[in-house]
Coordinates of C-alpha atoms in Angstrom, one line a residue:
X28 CA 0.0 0.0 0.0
X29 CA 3.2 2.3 0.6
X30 CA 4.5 1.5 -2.4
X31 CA 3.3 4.3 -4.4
X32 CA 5.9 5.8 -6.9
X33 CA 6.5 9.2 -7.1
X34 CA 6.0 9.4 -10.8
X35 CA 2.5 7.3 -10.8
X36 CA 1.8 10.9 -8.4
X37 CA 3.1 13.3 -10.3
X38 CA 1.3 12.1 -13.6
X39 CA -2.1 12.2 -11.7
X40 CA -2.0 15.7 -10.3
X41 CA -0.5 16.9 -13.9
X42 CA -3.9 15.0 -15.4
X43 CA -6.2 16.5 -13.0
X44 CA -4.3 19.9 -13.4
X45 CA -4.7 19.7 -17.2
X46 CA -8.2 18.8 -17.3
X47 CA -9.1 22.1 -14.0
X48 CA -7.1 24.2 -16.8
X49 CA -9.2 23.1 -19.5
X50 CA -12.6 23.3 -17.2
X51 CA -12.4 27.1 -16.2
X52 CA -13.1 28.7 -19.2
X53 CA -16.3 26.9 -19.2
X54 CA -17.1 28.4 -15.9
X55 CA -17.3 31.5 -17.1
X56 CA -19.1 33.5 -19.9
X57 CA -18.0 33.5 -23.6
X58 CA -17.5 37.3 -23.7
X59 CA -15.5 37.4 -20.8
X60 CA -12.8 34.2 -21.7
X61 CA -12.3 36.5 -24.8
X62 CA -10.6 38.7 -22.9
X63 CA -8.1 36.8 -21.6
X64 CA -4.5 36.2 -23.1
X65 CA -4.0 34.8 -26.2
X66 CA -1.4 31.7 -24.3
X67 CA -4.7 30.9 -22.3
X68 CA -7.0 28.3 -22.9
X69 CA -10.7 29.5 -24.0
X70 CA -12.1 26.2 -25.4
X71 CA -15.6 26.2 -24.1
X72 CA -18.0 23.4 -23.8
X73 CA -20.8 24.2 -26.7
X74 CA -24.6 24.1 -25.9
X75 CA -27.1 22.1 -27.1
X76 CA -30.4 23.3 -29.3
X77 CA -32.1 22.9 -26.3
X78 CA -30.1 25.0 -24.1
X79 CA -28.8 27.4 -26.5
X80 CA -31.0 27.8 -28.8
X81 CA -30.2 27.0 -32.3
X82 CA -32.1 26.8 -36.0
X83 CA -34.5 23.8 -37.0
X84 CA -34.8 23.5 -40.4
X85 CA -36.8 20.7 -42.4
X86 CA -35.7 19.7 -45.7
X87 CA -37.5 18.5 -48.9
X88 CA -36.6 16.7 -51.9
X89 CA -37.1 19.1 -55.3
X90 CA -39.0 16.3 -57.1
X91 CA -38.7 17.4 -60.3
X92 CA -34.8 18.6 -59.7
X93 CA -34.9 14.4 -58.5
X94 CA -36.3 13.0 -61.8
X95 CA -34.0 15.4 -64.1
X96 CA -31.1 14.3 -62.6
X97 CA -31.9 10.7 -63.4
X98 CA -32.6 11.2 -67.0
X99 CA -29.6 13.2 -67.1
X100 CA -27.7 10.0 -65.6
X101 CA -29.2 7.7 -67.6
X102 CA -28.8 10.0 -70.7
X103 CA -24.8 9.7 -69.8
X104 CA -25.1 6.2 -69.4
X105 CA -26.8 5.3 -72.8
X106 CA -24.2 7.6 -74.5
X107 CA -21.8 5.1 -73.1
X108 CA -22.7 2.1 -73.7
X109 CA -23.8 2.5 -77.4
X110 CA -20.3 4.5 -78.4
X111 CA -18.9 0.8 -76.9
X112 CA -17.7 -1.5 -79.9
X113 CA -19.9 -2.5 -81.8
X114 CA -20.7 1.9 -82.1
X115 CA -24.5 2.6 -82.5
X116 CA -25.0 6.1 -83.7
X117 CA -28.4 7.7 -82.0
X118 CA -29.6 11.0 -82.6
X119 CA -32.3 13.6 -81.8
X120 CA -32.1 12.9 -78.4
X121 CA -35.1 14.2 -75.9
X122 CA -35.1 14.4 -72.1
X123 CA -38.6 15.8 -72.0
X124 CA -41.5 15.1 -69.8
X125 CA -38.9 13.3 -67.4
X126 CA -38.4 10.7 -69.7
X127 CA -35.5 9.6 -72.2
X128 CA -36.3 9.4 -75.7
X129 CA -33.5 8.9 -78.8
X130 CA -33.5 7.7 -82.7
X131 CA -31.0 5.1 -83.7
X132 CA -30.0 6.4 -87.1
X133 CA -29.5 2.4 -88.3
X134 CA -32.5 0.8 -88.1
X135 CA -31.1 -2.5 -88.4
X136 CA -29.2 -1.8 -85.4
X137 CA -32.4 -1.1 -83.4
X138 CA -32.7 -4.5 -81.5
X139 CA -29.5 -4.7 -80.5
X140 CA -29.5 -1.5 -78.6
X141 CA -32.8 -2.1 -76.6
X142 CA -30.7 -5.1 -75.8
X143 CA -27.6 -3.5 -74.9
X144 CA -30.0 -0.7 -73.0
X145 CA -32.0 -3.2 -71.2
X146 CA -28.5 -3.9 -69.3
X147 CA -28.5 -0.7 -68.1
X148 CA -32.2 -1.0 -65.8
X149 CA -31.9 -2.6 -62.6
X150 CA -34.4 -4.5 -60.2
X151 CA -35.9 -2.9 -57.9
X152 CA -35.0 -5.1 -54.5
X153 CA -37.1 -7.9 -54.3
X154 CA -40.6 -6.3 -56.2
X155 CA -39.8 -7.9 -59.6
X156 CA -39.7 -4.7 -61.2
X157 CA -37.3 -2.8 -62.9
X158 CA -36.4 1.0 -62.6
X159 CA -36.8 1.7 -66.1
X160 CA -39.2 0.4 -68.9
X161 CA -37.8 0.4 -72.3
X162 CA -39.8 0.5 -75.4
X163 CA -39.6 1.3 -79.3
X164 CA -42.1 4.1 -81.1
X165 CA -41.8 4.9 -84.3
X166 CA -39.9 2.0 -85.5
X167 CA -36.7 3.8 -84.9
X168 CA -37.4 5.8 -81.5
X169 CA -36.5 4.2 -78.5
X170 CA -37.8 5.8 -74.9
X171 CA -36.6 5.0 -71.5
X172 CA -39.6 5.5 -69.0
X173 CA -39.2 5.9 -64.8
X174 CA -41.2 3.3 -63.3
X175 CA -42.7 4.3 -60.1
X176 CA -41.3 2.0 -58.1
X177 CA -37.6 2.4 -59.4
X178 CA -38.5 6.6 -59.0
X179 CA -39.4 5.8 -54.8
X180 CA -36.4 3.4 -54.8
X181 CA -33.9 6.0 -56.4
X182 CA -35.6 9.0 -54.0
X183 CA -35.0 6.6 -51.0
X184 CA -31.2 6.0 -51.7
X185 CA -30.6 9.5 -52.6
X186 CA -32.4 11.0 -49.5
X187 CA -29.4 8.4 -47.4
X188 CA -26.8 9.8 -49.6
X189 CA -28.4 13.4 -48.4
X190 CA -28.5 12.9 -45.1
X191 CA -25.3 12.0 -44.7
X192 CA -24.0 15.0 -46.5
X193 CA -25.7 17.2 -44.9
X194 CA -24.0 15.8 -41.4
X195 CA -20.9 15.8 -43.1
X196 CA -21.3 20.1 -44.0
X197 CA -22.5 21.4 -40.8
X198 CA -20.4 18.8 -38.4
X199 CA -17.6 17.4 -40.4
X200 CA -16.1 17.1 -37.0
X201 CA -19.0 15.2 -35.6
X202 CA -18.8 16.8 -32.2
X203 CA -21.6 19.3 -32.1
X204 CA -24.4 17.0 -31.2
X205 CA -26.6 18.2 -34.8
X206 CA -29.7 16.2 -35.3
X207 CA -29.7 15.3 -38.7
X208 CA -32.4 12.5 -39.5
X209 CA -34.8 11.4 -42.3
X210 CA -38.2 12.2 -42.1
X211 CA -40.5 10.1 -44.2
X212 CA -39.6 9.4 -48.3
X213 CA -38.6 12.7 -48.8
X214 CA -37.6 15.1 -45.9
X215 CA -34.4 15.6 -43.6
X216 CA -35.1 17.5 -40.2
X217 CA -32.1 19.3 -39.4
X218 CA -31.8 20.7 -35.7
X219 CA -28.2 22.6 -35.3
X220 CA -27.1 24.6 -31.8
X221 CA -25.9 27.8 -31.6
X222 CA -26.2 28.8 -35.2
X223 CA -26.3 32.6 -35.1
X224 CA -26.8 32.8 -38.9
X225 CA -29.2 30.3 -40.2
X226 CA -29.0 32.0 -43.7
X227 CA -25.1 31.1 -43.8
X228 CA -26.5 27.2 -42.6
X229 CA -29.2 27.2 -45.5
X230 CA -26.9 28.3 -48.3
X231 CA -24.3 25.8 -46.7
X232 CA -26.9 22.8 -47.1
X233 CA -28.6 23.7 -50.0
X234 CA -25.5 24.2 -52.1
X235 CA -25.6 20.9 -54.4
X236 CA -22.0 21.2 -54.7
X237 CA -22.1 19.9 -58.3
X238 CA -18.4 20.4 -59.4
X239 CA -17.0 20.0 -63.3
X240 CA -14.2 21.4 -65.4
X241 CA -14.9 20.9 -69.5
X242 CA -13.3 21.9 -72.3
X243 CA -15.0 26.0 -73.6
X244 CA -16.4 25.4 -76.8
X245 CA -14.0 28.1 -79.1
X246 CA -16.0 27.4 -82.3
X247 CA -19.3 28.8 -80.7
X248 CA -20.6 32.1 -82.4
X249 CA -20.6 34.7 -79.5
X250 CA -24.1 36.2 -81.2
X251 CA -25.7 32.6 -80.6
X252 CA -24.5 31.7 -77.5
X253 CA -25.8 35.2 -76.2
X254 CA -29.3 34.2 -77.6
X255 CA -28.9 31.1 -75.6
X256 CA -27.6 28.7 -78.6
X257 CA -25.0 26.1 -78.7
X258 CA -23.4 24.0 -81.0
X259 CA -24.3 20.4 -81.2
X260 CA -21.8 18.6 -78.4
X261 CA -22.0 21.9 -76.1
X262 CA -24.2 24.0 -73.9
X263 CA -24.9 27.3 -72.8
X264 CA -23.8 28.0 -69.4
X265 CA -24.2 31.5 -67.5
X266 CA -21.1 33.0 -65.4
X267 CA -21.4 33.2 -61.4
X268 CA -20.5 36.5 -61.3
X269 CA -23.2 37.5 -63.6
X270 CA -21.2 38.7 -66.3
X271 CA -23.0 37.3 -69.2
X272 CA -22.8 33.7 -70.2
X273 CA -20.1 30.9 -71.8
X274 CA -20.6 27.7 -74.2
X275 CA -18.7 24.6 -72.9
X276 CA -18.2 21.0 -74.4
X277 CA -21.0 19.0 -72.5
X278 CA -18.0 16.4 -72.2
X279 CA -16.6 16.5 -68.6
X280 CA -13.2 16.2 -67.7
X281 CA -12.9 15.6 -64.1
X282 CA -16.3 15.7 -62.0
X283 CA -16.0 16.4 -58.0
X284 CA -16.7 12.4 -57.2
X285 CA -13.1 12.1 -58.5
X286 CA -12.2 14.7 -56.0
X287 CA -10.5 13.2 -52.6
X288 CA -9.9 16.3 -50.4
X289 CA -11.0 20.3 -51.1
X290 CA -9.7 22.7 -48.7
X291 CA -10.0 26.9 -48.5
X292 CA -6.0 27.9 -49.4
X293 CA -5.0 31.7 -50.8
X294 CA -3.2 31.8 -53.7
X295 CA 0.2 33.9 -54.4
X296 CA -1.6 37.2 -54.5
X297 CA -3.5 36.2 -51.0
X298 CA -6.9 36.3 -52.4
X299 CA -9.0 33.4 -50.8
X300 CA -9.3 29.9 -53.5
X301 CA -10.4 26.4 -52.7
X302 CA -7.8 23.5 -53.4
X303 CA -8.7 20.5 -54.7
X304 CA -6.9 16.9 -55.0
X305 CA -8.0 14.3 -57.3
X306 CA -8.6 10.8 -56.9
X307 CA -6.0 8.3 -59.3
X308 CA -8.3 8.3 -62.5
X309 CA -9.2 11.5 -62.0
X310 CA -5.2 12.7 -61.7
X311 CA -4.5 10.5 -64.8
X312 CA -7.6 12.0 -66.7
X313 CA -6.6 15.7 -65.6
X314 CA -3.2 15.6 -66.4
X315 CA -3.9 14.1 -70.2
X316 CA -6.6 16.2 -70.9
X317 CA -4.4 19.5 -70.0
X318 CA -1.7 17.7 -71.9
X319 CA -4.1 17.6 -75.4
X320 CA -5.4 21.4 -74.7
X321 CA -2.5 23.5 -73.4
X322 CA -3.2 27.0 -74.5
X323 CA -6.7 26.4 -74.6
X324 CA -9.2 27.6 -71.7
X325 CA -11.3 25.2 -69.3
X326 CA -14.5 26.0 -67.2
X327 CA -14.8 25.3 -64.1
X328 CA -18.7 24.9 -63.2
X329 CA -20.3 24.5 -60.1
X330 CA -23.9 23.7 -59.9
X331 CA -24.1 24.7 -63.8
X332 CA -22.7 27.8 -63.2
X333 CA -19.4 28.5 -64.4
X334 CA -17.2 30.0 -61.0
X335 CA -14.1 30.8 -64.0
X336 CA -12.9 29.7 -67.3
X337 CA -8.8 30.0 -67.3
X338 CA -6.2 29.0 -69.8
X339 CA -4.2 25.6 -69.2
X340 CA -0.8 27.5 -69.6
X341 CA 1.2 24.4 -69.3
X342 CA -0.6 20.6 -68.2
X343 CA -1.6 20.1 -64.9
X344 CA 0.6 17.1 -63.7
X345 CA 0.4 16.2 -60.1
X346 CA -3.2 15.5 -58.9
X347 CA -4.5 18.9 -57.9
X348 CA -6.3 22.0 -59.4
X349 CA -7.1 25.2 -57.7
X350 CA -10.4 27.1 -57.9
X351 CA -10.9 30.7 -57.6
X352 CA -13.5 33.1 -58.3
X353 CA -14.1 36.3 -56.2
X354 CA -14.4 34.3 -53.0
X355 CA -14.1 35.7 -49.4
X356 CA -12.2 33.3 -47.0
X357 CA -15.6 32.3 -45.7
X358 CA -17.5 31.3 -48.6
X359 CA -14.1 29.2 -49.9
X360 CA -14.1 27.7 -46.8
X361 CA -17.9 26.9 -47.4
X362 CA -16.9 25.1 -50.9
X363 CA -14.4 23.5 -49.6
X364 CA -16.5 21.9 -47.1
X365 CA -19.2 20.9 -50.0
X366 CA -16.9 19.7 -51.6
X367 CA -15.0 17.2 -49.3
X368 CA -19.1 16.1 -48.1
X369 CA -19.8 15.3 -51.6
X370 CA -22.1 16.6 -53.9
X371 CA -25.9 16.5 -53.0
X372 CA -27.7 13.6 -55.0
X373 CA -30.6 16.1 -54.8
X374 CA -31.8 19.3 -54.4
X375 CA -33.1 20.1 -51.1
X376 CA -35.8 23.2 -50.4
X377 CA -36.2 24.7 -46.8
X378 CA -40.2 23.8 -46.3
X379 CA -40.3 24.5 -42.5
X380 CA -38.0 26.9 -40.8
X381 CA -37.8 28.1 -36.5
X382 CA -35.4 29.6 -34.4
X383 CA -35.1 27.7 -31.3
X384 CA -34.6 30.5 -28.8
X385 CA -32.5 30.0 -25.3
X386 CA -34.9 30.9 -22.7
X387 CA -36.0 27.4 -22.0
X388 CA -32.1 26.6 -22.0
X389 CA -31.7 29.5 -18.9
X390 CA -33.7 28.3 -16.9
X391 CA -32.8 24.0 -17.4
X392 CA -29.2 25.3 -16.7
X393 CA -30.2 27.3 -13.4
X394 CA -32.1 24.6 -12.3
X395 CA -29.7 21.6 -13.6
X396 CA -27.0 24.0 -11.4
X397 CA -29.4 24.0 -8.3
X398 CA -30.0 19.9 -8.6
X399 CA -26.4 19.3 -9.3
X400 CA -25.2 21.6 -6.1
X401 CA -27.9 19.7 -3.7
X402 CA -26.8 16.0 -5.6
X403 CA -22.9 17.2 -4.3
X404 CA -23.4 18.0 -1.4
X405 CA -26.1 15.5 -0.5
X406 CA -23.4 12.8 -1.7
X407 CA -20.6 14.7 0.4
X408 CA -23.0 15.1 3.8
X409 CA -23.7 11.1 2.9
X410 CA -19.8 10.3 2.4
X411 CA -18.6 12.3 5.2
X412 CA -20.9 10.9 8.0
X413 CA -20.0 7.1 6.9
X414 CA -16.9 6.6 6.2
X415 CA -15.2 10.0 7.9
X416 CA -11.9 10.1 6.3
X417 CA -12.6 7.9 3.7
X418 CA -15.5 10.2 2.7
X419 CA -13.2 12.8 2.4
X420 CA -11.4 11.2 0.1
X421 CA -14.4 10.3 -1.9
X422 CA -15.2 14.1 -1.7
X423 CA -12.4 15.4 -3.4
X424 CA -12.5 12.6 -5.8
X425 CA -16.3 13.3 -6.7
X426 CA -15.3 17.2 -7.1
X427 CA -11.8 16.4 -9.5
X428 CA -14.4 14.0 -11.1
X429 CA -16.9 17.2 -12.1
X430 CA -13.7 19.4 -13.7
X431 CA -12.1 16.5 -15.3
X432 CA -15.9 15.6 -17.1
X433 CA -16.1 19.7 -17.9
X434 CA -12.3 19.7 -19.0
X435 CA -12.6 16.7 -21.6
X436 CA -15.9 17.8 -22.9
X437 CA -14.2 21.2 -23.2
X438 CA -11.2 19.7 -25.3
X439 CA -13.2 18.0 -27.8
X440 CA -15.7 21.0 -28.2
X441 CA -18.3 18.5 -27.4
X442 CA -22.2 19.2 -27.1
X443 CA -24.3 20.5 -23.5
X444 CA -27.7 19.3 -24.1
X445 CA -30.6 18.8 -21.7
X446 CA -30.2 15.2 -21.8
X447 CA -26.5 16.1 -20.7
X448 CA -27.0 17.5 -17.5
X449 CA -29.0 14.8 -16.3
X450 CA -26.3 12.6 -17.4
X451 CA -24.1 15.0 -15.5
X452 CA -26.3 14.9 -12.7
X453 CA -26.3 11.2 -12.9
X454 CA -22.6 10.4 -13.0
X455 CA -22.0 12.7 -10.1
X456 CA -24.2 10.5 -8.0
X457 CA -22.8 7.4 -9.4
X458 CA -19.0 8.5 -9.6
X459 CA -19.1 7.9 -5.5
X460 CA -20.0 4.5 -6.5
X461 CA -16.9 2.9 -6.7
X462 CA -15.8 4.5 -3.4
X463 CA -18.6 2.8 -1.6
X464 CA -17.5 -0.2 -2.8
X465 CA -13.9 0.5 -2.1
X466 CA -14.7 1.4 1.6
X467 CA -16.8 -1.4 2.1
X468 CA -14.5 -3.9 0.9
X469 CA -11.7 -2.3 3.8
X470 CA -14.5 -2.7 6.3
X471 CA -15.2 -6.4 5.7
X472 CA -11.4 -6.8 5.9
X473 CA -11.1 -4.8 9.1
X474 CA -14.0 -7.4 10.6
X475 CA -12.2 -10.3 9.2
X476 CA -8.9 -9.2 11.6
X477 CA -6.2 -7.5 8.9
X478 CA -4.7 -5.5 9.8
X479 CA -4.8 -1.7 8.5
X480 CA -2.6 -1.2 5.9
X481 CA -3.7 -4.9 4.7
X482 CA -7.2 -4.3 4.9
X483 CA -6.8 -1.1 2.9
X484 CA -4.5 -2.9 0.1
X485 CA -6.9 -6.0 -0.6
X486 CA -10.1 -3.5 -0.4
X487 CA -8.6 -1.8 -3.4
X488 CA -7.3 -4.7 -5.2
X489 CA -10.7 -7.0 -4.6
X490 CA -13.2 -4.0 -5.4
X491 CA -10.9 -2.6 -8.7
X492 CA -12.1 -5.7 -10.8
X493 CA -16.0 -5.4 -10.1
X494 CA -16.0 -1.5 -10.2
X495 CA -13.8 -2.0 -13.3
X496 CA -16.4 -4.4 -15.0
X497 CA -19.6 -2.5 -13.8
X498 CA -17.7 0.3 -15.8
X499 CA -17.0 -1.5 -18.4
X500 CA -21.0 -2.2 -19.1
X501 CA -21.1 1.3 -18.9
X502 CA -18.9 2.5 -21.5
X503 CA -20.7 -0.5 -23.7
X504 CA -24.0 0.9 -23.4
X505 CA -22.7 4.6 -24.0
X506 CA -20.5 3.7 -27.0
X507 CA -23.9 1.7 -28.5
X508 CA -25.4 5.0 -28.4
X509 CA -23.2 7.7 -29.5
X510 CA -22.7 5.8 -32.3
X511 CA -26.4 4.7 -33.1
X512 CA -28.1 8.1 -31.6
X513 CA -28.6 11.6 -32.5
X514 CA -29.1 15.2 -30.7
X515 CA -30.0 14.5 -27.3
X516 CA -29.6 11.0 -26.9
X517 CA -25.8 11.1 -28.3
X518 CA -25.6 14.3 -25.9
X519 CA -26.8 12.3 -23.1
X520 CA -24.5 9.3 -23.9
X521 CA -21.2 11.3 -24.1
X522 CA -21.3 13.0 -20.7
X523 CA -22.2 9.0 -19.7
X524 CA -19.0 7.8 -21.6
X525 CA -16.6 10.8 -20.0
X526 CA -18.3 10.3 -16.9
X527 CA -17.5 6.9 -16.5
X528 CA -14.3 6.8 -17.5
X529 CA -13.3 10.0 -15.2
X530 CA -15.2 8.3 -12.2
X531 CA -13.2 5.0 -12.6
X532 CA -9.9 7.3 -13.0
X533 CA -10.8 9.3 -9.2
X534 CA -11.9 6.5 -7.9
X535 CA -9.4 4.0 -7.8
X536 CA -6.4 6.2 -8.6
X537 CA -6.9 9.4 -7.3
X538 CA -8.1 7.9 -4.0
X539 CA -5.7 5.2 -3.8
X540 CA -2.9 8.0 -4.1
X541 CA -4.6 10.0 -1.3
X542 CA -4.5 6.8 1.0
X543 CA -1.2 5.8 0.4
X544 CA 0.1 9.2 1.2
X545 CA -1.7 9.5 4.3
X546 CA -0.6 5.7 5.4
X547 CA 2.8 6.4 4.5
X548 CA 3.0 9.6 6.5
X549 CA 0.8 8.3 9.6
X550 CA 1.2 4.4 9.3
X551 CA -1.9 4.1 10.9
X552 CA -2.9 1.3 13.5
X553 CA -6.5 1.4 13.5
X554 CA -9.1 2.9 11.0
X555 CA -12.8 3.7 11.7
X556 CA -14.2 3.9 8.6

């Protein structure tokens, strides 16, 4: 029991002085820790929706936007498969009335491209059905039709796909407790704290993030493409900035799927840009294309709208492009985010928007204050009157225990929510736990004739394994649902997780290091406990 090395004491008052340093600026209000010096720490723990307030936004899949961009897919698909060997030539191509329509110009090459194209439909799960139906008009017309229940199949996948970009944008660090869920076949409810500019959140979720570079079409007449008119193999596309618009070869180059990490950069003249780094095929497909067309401009075209059309002065070798365009460090840094999430499968429309003010969170704090006060010193009063010095020891321990939970949670920038503080509430009243067993165990000990300092040792060493088990059941339970729950039950489950393992840390090591410092100074020869 004496044996307690100085070092084993020295690293657990330098943990429990890191994580008091990392609790205070927590303790006190945002505009105040402001002030402080920069060396300080100001890291505070963040509040929930329900405690600070926050926007709740609920999000709907643009139907139409939905069925276009499947024709469009399938158009791109088609195109592929018939330029395979054997080549079928199509033309007069229509993607009207969200369906797919083309004319083989062979007739006698008719059959084999419904056959070819019937590849391309899919089942739909387990329905017998197929997400397209393909059938031939006019002898030479094929047309590629949704069936309804590929359409509700495709809307389903893409509104995962959705969600989970959506988390990705407003918590790529997945520590601010967001509530991001699906609601029904075609809506996401979105519940983020402490936004203090839901305008700045809408335009961040509702950007589709659609990212290509093509070729600009130099043949186009500038007359026609001002009236809106192309040449075959190229579209009309207007300029971000507004400044008129620009034809481009409807061939892309590189597409943002190929793209494997965007981040907000300046470039030599220190204006804000976004830089981007392709995946392998999209390096290799980069680097030729800027190879064939050196001298010759590219667009680069966000969400059909081209951001800036620069010349390839020499070919883009190693794997990464930058992209600028009038940006201010804030709205790069809002690409960039899009475009390391991913690109939206669909278009989402705000149907339902509410602030989520903080009174309700005032008063749950005062009150969670006021119950977590009377739990401590309910728990100390408790400690103190059964196990005398012992519950001493059990006091400070429960105390280091609340600024070590305040000090991680502060670290990580994790989440305050409702849910929280009655986790926090909670895990002060259990974090005594252990000590009671502890104590107990030294008592039985003591009745069984030990003597002190062998009581004290095999109390310790018999009650570590259960409270270590019991705690490991814990962290189970609270692992299970931080990573299956959302908002206020992940809230609830991460103060559970920290708790735990902060409890288990005061309890048997913090404590232990407290007894063996008063043994070895006193060497006690009898303990009422």
């Amino acid at each position: 029991m004496l044996d307690f090395p100085k070092w084993k004491v020295w690293t657990i008052f330098l943990v429990i002085a890191v994580g008091i340093v990392l609790a205070v600026p927590s303790l006190f209000p945002k505009s105040q820790v402001e002030t402080w010096p920069s060396w300080a720490p100001k890291e505070q723990i963040s509040l929930g929706l329900d405690l600070a307030g926050g926007s709740h936004l609920l999000l709907e899949a643009d139907a139409v936007d939905a069925a276009k961009q499947r024709v469009a897919a399938m158009e791109d698909e088609v195109s592929t498969e018939l330029r395979r060997d054997p080549r079928i030539e199509i033309g007069d191509v229509s993607t009207a009335n969200s369906r797919l329509s083309f004319m083989v110009r062979d007739p006698t090459q008719l059959d084999a491209a419904v056959e070819r194209i019937r590849t391309l439909t899919r089942p739909v799960a387990l329905t017998g059905a197929r997400d397209w139906d393909v059938a031939v008009v006019d002898q030479t017309r094929i047309v590629l039709t949704p069936t309804a229940t590929g359409s509700a199949n495709a809307l389903k996948q893409a509104m995962t796909v959705a969600r989970d970009v959506v988390r990705r944008r407003i918590d790529p660090s997945g520590t601010k407790e967001v509530t991001v869920i699906n609601e029904g076949d075609n809506r996401i409810l979105v519940q983020v704290p402490g936004v203090e500019n839901p305008e700045a959140l809408k335009k961040l979720i509702g950007q589709t993030a659609r990212l290509e570079f093509k070729l600009v079409d130099l043949q186009a007449n500038p007359q026609e493409v001002a009236a809106g008119h192309a040449p075959a193999g190229s579209q009309v596309l207007p300029m971000a900035s507004g400044g008129g618009a620009i034809a481009v070869k409807r061939r892309v180059i590189v597409s943002g799927d190929q793209v494997t990490d965007a981040r907000q950069s300046f470039d030599q003249d220190g204006r804000p840009v976004v830089t981007l780094k392709f995946n392998t095929a999209g390096a290799k497909r980069f680097a030729r294309v800027t190879q064939e067309n050196t001298g010759k401009p590219f667009a680069i075209i966000l969400d059909d709208k081209v951001l800036s059309a620069p010349n390839i002065n020499e070919p883009i070798l190693g794997g990464s492009a930058q992209i600028s365009g009038n940006f201010t460090v804030q709205s790069a840094n809002d690409l960039a985010i899009s475009l390391a999430s991913g690109k939206l499968p669909v278009k989402l429309n705000v149907v339902e928007e509410r602030s989520v003010g903080p009174d309700l969170g005032k008063d749950s704090i005062h009150k969670g204050a006021i119950a977590s006060i009377v739990a401590v010193l309910a728990v100390i009063v408790f400690m103190l009157l059964t196990y005398g010095r012992f519950g001493v020891y059990a006091t400070a321990a429960l105390i280091v225990n609340a600024f070590l939970i305040l000090g991680i949670m502060a670290m990580f920038n994790a989440t305050l929510t409702l849910p929280g503080i009655a986790g926090f509430i909670l895990t002060i009243g259990a974090a005594v736990d252990a000590n009671v067993l502890i104590n107990e165990r030294i008592r039985e000990e003591l009745r069984r004739g030990r003597r002190v300092l062998d009581a004290i040792e095999t109390g310790y060493h018999e009650a570590r394994r259960a409270i270590f088990d019991a705690n490991l059941t814990h962290v189970i339970a609270a692992m299970l649902m931080v990573y299956f729950g959302s908002g206020p039950v992940r809230g609830f489950a991460v103060v559970l997780l920290i708790g735990v393992v902060t409890s288990f840390f005061t309890a048997v090591f913090f404590t232990r290091m407290l007894v063996a410092l008063w043994a070895r100074r006193s060497r006690p020869r009898e303990l009422h406990i």
